[in-house]
CSV table of C-alpha atoms in Angstrom, one decimal:
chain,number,residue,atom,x,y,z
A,1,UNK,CA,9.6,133.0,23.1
A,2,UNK,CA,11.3,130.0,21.3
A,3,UNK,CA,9.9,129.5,17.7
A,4,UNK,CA,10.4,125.8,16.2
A,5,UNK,CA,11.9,124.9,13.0
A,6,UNK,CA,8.7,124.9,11.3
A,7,UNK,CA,7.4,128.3,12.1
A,8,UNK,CA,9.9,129.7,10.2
A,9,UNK,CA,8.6,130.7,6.8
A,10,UNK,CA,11.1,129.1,3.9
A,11,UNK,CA,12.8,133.1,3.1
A,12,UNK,CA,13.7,133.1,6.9
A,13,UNK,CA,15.5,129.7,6.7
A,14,UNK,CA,19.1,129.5,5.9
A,15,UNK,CA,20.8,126.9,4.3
A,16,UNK,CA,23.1,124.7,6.0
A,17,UNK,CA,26.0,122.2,5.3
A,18,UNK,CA,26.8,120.1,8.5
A,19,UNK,CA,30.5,118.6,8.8
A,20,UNK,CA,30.9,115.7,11.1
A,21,UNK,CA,28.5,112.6,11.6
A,22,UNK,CA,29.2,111.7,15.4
A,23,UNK,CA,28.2,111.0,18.8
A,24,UNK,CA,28.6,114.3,19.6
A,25,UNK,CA,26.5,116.3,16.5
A,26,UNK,CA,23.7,113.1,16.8
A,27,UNK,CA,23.0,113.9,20.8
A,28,UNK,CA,23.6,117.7,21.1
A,29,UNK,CA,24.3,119.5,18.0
A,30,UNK,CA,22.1,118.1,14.9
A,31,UNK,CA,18.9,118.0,17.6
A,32,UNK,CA,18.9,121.8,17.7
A,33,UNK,CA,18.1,122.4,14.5
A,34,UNK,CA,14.5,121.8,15.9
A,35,UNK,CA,14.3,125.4,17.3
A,36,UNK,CA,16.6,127.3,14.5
A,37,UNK,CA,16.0,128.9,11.7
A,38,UNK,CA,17.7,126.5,9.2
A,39,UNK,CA,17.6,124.3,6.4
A,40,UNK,CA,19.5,121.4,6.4
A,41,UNK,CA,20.8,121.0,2.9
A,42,UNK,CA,23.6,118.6,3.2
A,43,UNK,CA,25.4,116.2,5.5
A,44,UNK,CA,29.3,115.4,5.7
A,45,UNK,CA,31.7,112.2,7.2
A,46,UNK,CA,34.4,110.1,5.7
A,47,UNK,CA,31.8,107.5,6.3
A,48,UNK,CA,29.4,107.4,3.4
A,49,UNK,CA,27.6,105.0,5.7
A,50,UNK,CA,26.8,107.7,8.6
A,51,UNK,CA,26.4,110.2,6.2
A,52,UNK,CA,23.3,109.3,5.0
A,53,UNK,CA,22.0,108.1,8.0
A,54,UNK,CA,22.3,111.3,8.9
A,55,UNK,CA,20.8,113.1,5.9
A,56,UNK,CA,17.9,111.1,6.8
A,57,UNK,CA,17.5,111.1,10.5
A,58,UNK,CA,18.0,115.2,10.2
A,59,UNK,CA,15.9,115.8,7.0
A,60,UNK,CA,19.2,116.9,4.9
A,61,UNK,CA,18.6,116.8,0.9
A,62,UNK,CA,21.9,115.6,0.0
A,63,UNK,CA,25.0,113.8,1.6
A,64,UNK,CA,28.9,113.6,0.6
A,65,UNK,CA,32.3,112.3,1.5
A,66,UNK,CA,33.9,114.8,0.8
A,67,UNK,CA,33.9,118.5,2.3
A,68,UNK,CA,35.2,120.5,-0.6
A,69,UNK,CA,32.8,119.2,-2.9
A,70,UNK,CA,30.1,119.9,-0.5
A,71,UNK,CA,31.3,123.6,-0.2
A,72,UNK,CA,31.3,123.6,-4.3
A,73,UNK,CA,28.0,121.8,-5.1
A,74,UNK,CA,25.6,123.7,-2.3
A,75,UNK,CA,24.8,127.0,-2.1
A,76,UNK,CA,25.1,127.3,1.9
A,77,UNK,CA,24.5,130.6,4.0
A,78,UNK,CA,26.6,128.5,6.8
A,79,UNK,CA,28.6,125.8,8.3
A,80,UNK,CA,28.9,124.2,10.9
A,81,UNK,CA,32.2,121.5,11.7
A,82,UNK,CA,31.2,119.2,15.0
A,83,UNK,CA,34.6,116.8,14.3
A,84,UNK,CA,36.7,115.1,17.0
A,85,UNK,CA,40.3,115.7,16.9
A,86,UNK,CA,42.8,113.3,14.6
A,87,UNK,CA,46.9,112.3,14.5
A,88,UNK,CA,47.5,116.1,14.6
A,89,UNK,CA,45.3,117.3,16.6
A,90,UNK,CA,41.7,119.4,15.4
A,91,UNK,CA,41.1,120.0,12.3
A,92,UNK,CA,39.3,122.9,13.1
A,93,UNK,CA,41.0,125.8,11.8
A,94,UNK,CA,41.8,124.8,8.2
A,95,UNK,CA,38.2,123.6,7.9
A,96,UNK,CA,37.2,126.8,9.0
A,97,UNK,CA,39.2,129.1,6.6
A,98,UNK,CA,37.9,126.5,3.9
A,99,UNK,CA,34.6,127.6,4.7
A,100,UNK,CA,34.9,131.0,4.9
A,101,UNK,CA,36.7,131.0,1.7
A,102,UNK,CA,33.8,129.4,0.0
A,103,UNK,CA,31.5,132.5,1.1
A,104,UNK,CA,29.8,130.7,4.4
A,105,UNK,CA,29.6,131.6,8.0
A,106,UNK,CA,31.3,129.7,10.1
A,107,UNK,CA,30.6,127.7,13.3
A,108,UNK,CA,32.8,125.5,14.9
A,109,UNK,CA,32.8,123.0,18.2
A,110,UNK,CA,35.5,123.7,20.4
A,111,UNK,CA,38.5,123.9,20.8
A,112,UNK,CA,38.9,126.4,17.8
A,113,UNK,CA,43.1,125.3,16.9
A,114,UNK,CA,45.7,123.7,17.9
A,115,UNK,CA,47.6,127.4,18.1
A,116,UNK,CA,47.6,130.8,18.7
A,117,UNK,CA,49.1,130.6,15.3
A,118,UNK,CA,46.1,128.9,13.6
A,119,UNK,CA,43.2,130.9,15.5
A,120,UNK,CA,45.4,134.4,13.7
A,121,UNK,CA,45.4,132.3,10.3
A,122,UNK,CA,41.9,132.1,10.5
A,123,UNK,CA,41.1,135.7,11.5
A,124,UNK,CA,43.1,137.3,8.3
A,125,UNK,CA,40.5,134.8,6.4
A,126,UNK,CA,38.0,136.5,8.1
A,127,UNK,CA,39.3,139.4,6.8
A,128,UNK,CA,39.8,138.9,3.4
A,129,UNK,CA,36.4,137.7,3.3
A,130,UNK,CA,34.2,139.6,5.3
A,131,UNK,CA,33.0,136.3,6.6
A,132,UNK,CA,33.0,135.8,10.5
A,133,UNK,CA,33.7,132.1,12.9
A,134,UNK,CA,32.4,131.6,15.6
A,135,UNK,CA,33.6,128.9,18.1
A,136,UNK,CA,31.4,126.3,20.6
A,137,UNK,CA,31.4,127.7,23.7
A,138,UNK,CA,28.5,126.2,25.8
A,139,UNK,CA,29.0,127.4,28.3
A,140,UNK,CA,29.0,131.1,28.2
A,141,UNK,CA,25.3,130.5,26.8
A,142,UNK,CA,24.0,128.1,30.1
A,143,UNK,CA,20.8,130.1,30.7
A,144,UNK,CA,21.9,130.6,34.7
A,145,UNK,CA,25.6,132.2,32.9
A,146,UNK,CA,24.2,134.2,31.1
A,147,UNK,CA,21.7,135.9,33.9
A,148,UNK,CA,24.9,135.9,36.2
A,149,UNK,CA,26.7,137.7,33.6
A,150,UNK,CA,24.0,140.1,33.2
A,151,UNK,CA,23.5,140.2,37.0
A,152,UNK,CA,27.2,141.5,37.0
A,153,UNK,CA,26.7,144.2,34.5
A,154,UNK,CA,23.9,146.0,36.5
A,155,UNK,CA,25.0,149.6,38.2
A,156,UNK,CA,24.1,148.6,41.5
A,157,UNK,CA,26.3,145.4,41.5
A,158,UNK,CA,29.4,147.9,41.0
A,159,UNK,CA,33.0,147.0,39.3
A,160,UNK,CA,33.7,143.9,39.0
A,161,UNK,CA,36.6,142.6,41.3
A,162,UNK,CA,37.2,139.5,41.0
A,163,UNK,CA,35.8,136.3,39.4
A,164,UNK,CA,36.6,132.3,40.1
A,165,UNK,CA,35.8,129.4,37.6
A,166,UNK,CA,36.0,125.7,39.1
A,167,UNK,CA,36.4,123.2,37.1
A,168,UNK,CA,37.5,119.2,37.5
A,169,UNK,CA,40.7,118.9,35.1
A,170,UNK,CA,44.4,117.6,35.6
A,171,UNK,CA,47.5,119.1,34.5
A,172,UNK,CA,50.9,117.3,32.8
A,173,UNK,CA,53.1,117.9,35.8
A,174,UNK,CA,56.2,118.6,34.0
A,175,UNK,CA,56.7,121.1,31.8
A,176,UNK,CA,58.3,119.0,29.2
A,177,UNK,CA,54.9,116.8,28.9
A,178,UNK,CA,52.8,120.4,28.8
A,179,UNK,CA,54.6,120.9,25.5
A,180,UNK,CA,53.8,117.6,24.2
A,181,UNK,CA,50.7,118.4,22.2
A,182,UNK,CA,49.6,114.5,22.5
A,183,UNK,CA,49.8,114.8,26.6
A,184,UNK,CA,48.2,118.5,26.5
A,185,UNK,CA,44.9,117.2,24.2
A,186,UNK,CA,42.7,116.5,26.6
A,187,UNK,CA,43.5,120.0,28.5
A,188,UNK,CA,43.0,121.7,25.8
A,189,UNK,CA,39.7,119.8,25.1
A,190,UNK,CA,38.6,120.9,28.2
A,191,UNK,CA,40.5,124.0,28.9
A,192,UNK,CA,38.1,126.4,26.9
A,193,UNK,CA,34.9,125.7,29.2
A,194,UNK,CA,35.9,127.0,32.5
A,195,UNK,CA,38.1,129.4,30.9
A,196,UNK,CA,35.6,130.8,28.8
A,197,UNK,CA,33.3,131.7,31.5
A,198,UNK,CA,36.2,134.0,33.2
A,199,UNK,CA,36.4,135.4,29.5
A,200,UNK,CA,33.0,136.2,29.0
A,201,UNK,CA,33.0,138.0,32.5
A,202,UNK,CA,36.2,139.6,32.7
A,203,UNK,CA,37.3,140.6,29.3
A,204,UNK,CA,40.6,140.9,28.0
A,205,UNK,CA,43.0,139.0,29.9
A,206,UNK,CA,46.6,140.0,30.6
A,207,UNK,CA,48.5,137.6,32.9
A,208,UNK,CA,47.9,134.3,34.5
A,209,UNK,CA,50.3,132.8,36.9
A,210,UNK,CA,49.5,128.9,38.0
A,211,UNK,CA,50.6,126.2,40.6
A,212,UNK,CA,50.2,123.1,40.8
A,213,UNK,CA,49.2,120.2,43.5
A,214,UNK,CA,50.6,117.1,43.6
A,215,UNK,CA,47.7,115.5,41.6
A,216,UNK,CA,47.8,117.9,38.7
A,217,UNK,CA,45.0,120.1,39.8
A,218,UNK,CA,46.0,123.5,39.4
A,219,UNK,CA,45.0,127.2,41.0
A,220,UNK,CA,46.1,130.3,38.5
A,221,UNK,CA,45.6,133.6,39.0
A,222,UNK,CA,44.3,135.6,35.9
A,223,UNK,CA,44.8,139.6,35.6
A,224,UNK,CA,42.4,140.7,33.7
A,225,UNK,CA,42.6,144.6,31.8
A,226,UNK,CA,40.0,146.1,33.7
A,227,UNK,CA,41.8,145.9,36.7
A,228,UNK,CA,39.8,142.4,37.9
A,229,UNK,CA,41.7,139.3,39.4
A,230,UNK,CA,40.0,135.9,38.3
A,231,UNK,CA,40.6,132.5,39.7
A,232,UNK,CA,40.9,129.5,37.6
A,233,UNK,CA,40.7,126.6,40.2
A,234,UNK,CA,41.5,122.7,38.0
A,235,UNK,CA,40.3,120.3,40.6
A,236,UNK,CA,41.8,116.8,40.2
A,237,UNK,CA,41.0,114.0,42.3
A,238,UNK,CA,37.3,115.5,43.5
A,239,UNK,CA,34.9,112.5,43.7
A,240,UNK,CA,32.7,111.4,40.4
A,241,UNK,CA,29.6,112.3,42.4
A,242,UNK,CA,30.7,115.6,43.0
A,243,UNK,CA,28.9,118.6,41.3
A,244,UNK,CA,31.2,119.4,38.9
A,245,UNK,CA,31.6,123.7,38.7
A,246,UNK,CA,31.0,126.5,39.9
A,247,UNK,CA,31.3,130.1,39.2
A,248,UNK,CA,31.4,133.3,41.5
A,249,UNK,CA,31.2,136.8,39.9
A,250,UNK,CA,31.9,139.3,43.2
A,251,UNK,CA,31.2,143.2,42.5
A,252,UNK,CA,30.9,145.7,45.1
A,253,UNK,CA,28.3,144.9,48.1
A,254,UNK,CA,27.1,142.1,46.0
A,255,UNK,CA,27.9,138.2,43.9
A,256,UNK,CA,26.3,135.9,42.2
A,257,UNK,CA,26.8,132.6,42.2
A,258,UNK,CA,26.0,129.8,39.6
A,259,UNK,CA,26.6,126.0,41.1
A,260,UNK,CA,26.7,123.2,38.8
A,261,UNK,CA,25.8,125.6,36.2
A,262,UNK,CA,22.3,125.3,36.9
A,263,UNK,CA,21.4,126.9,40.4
A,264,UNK,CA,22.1,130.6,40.5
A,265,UNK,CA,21.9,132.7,43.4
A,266,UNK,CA,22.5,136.2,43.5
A,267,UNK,CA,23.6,137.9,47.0
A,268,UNK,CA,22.0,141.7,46.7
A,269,UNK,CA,23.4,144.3,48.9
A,270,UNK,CA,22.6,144.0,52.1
A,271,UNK,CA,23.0,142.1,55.3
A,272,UNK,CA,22.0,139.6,58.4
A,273,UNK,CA,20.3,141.0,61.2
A,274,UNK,CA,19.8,144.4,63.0
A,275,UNK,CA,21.4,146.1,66.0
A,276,UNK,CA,25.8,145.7,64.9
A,277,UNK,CA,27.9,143.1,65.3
A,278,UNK,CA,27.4,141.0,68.9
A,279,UNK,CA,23.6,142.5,69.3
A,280,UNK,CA,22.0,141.0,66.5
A,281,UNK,CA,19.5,138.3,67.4
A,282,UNK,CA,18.2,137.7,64.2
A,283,UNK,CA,20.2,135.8,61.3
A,284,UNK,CA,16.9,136.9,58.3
A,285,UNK,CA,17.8,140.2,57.6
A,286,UNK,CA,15.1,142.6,55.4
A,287,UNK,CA,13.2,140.8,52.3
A,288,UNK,CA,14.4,143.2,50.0
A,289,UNK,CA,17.8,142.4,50.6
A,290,UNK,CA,17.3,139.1,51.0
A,291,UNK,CA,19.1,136.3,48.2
A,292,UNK,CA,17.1,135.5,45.4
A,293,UNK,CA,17.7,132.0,44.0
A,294,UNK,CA,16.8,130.5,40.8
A,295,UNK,CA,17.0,126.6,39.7
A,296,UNK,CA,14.7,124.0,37.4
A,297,UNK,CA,12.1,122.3,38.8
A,298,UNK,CA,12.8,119.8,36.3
A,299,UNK,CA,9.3,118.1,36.8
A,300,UNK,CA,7.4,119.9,33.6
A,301,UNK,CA,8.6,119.2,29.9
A,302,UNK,CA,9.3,122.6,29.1
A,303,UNK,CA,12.3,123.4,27.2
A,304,UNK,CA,14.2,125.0,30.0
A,305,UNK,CA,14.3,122.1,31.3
A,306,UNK,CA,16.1,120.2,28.8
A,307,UNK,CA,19.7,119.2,28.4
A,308,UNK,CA,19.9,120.7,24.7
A,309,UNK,CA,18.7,124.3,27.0
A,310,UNK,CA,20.4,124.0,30.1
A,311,UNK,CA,23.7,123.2,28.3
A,312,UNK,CA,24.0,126.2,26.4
A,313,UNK,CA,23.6,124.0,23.3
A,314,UNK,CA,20.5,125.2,21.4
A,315,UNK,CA,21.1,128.6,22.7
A,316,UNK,CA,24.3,129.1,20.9
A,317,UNK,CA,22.8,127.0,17.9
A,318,UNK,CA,20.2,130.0,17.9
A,319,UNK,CA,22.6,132.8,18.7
A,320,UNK,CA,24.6,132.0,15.4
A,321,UNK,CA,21.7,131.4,13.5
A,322,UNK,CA,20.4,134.9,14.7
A,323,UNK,CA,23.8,136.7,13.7
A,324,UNK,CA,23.8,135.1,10.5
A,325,UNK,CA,20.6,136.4,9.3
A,326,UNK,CA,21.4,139.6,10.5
A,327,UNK,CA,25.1,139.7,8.9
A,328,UNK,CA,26.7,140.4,12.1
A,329,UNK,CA,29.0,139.8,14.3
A,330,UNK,CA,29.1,137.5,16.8
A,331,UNK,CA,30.1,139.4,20.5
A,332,UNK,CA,29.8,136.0,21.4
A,333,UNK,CA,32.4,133.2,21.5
A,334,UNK,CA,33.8,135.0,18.2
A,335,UNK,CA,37.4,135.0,16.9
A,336,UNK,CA,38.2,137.0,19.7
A,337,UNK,CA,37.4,134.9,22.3
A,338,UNK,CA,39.2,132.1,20.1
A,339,UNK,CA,42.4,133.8,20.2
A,340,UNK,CA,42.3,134.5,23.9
A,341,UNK,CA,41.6,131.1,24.9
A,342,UNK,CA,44.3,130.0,22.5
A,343,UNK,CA,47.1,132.2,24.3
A,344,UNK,CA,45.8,131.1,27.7
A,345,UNK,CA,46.6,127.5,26.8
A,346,UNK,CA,50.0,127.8,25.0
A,347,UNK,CA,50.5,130.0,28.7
A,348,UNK,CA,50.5,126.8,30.5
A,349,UNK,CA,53.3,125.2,28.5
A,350,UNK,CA,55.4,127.7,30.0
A,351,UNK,CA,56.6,127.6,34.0
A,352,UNK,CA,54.6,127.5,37.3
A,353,UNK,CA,54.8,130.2,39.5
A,354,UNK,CA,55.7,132.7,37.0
A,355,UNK,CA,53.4,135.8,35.6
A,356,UNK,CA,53.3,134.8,32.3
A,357,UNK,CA,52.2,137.8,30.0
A,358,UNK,CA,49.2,137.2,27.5
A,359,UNK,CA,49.0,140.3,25.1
């Protein structure tokens, strides 16, 4: 059951400092501190101006300017760094290691660097300090994901063999652009949902080799170390009124199937009919083999029905929270995942139609 910010006694609450006054925090980030166990001690942004407005929309005690000093004057159990990306790119990964420096827990928004080289930097400051980051993946926390991914993990839906992630992104079309980090922002920006998903399913990935249409959509193929194949399909040019994803998880007899990442189905063993192939007459095969289909009814105001819910948002707000107080790991979106995401993207700076390795 969902507790609220309130009905968490004041021992349970852990004290936050919040980087990054935006669009982004004020709509999804900030709002999920309704339903986690925190206590919002301070606000950040170079604007002293949205600062405080944020301090007081959220119920923060204190506001700055300036993040060091925010690190130095508060006693925080955690950060978290919602920031848009600047003239070189995201901030994210120095802010991060600043953090964890200072003693906090880490959360970031995604993506978590600008480098493979930036995510390690980050991970041997992980080390040092026993601290851990964990990076904004939505996605991977959509409720219907999340079942799917559990679906997949039963015995009786067998190994996985493959997996596919849809997604509507473009791709430079020349290689020289893909290594232009001002041309490769927004791919990057985008890059770690979809990808993320195939992560989450499939584990560690080895290979990906892509190609390319001529509107920069893409199709790659992604070997995966347990012996999977996943399919990371870039649509460009698909219509605005067109749901937007889709992911298929396919064991052995069975898949599930999340559209728009809110209607999961999930195809149990089974099949159509009796009497073979040419003698069936009937298309509704037994009920207990029968799909089983899950999606809102989005008519009640209950909160799996809201955006904050149904975008992966306050679950992952919660999930970090929930790690923190427990001083462990994330298995989640954690450093891990960072650096595998990271060496996917730098893999598409390199040529189409090529296996490109990814240890």
């Amino acid at each position: 059951m969902i507790r609220f910010n309130h009905e968490y006694p004041p021992e349970e609450r852990l004290r936050v400092g919040y980087l990054g006054c935006g669009d982004h925090s004020f709509r999804n980030v900030l709002p999920c501190f309704r339903y986690a166990p925190v206590e919002l001690v301070a606000t950040c942004d170079r604007q002293e101006e949205r600062a405080a407005a944020f301090a007081r929309q959220f119920g923060a005690q204190r506001y700055f300017t300036d993040y060091e000093q925010m690190l130095q004057q508060c006693d925080l159990d955690a950060v978290f760094i919602v920031i848009g990306a600047g003239e070189q790119g995201y901030p994210y990964a120095p802010l991060a290691m600043q953090a964890l420096e200072a003693g906090c827990q880490v959360f970031t928004e995604k993506p978590p660097a600008n480098s493979v080289a930036e995510v390690e930097q980050v991970r041997a400051a992980e080390q040092r300090t026993g601290k851990f980051w964990m990076v904004g993946c939505k996605k991977a926390f959509f409720p219907a994901v999340a079942r799917a991914r559990e679906i997949s993990q039963r015995p009786e839906f067998g190994r996985l063999n493959s997996v596919y992630a849809r997604y509507p992104q473009s791709l430079p079309l020349t290689r020289a652009d893909r290594q232009d980090p001002q041309k490769m922002r927004g791919f990057l920006d985008h890059l770690v949902h979809p990808a993320s998903l195939l992560y989450s399913v499939g584990g560690e990935m080895t290979s990906v080799r892509f190609s390319l249409d001529p509107a920069g959509g893409s199709t790659s193929v992604i070997r995966f170390a347990g012996g999977a194949l996943g399919t990371l399909h870039l649509v460009a040019g698909i219509s605005g009124t067109s749901p937007l994803e889709r992911l298929e998880i396919v064991g052995e007899g069975e898949n599930v199937v999340v559209d728009n990442g809110t209607r999961l189905t999930y195809y149990r063993r089974g099949g159509r009919g009796e009497g073979g192939y040419g003698r069936a007459g009937d298309f509704l095969g037994p009920d207990e083999s029968a799909p089983l289909l899950w999606e809102p009814e989005f008519s009640l105001g209950q909160l799996y029905n809201s955006g904050l819910f149904l975008l992966g948002y306050a679950p992952e707000v919660l999930y970090f929270c929930r790690c923190v107080q427990e001083g462990r790991r994330p298995d989640l979106a954690n450093s891990d995942w960072a650096l595998a995401l990271m060496r996917l993207y730098e893999a598409y700076q390199g040529p189409e139609d090529e296996a490109i390795p990814l240890g």
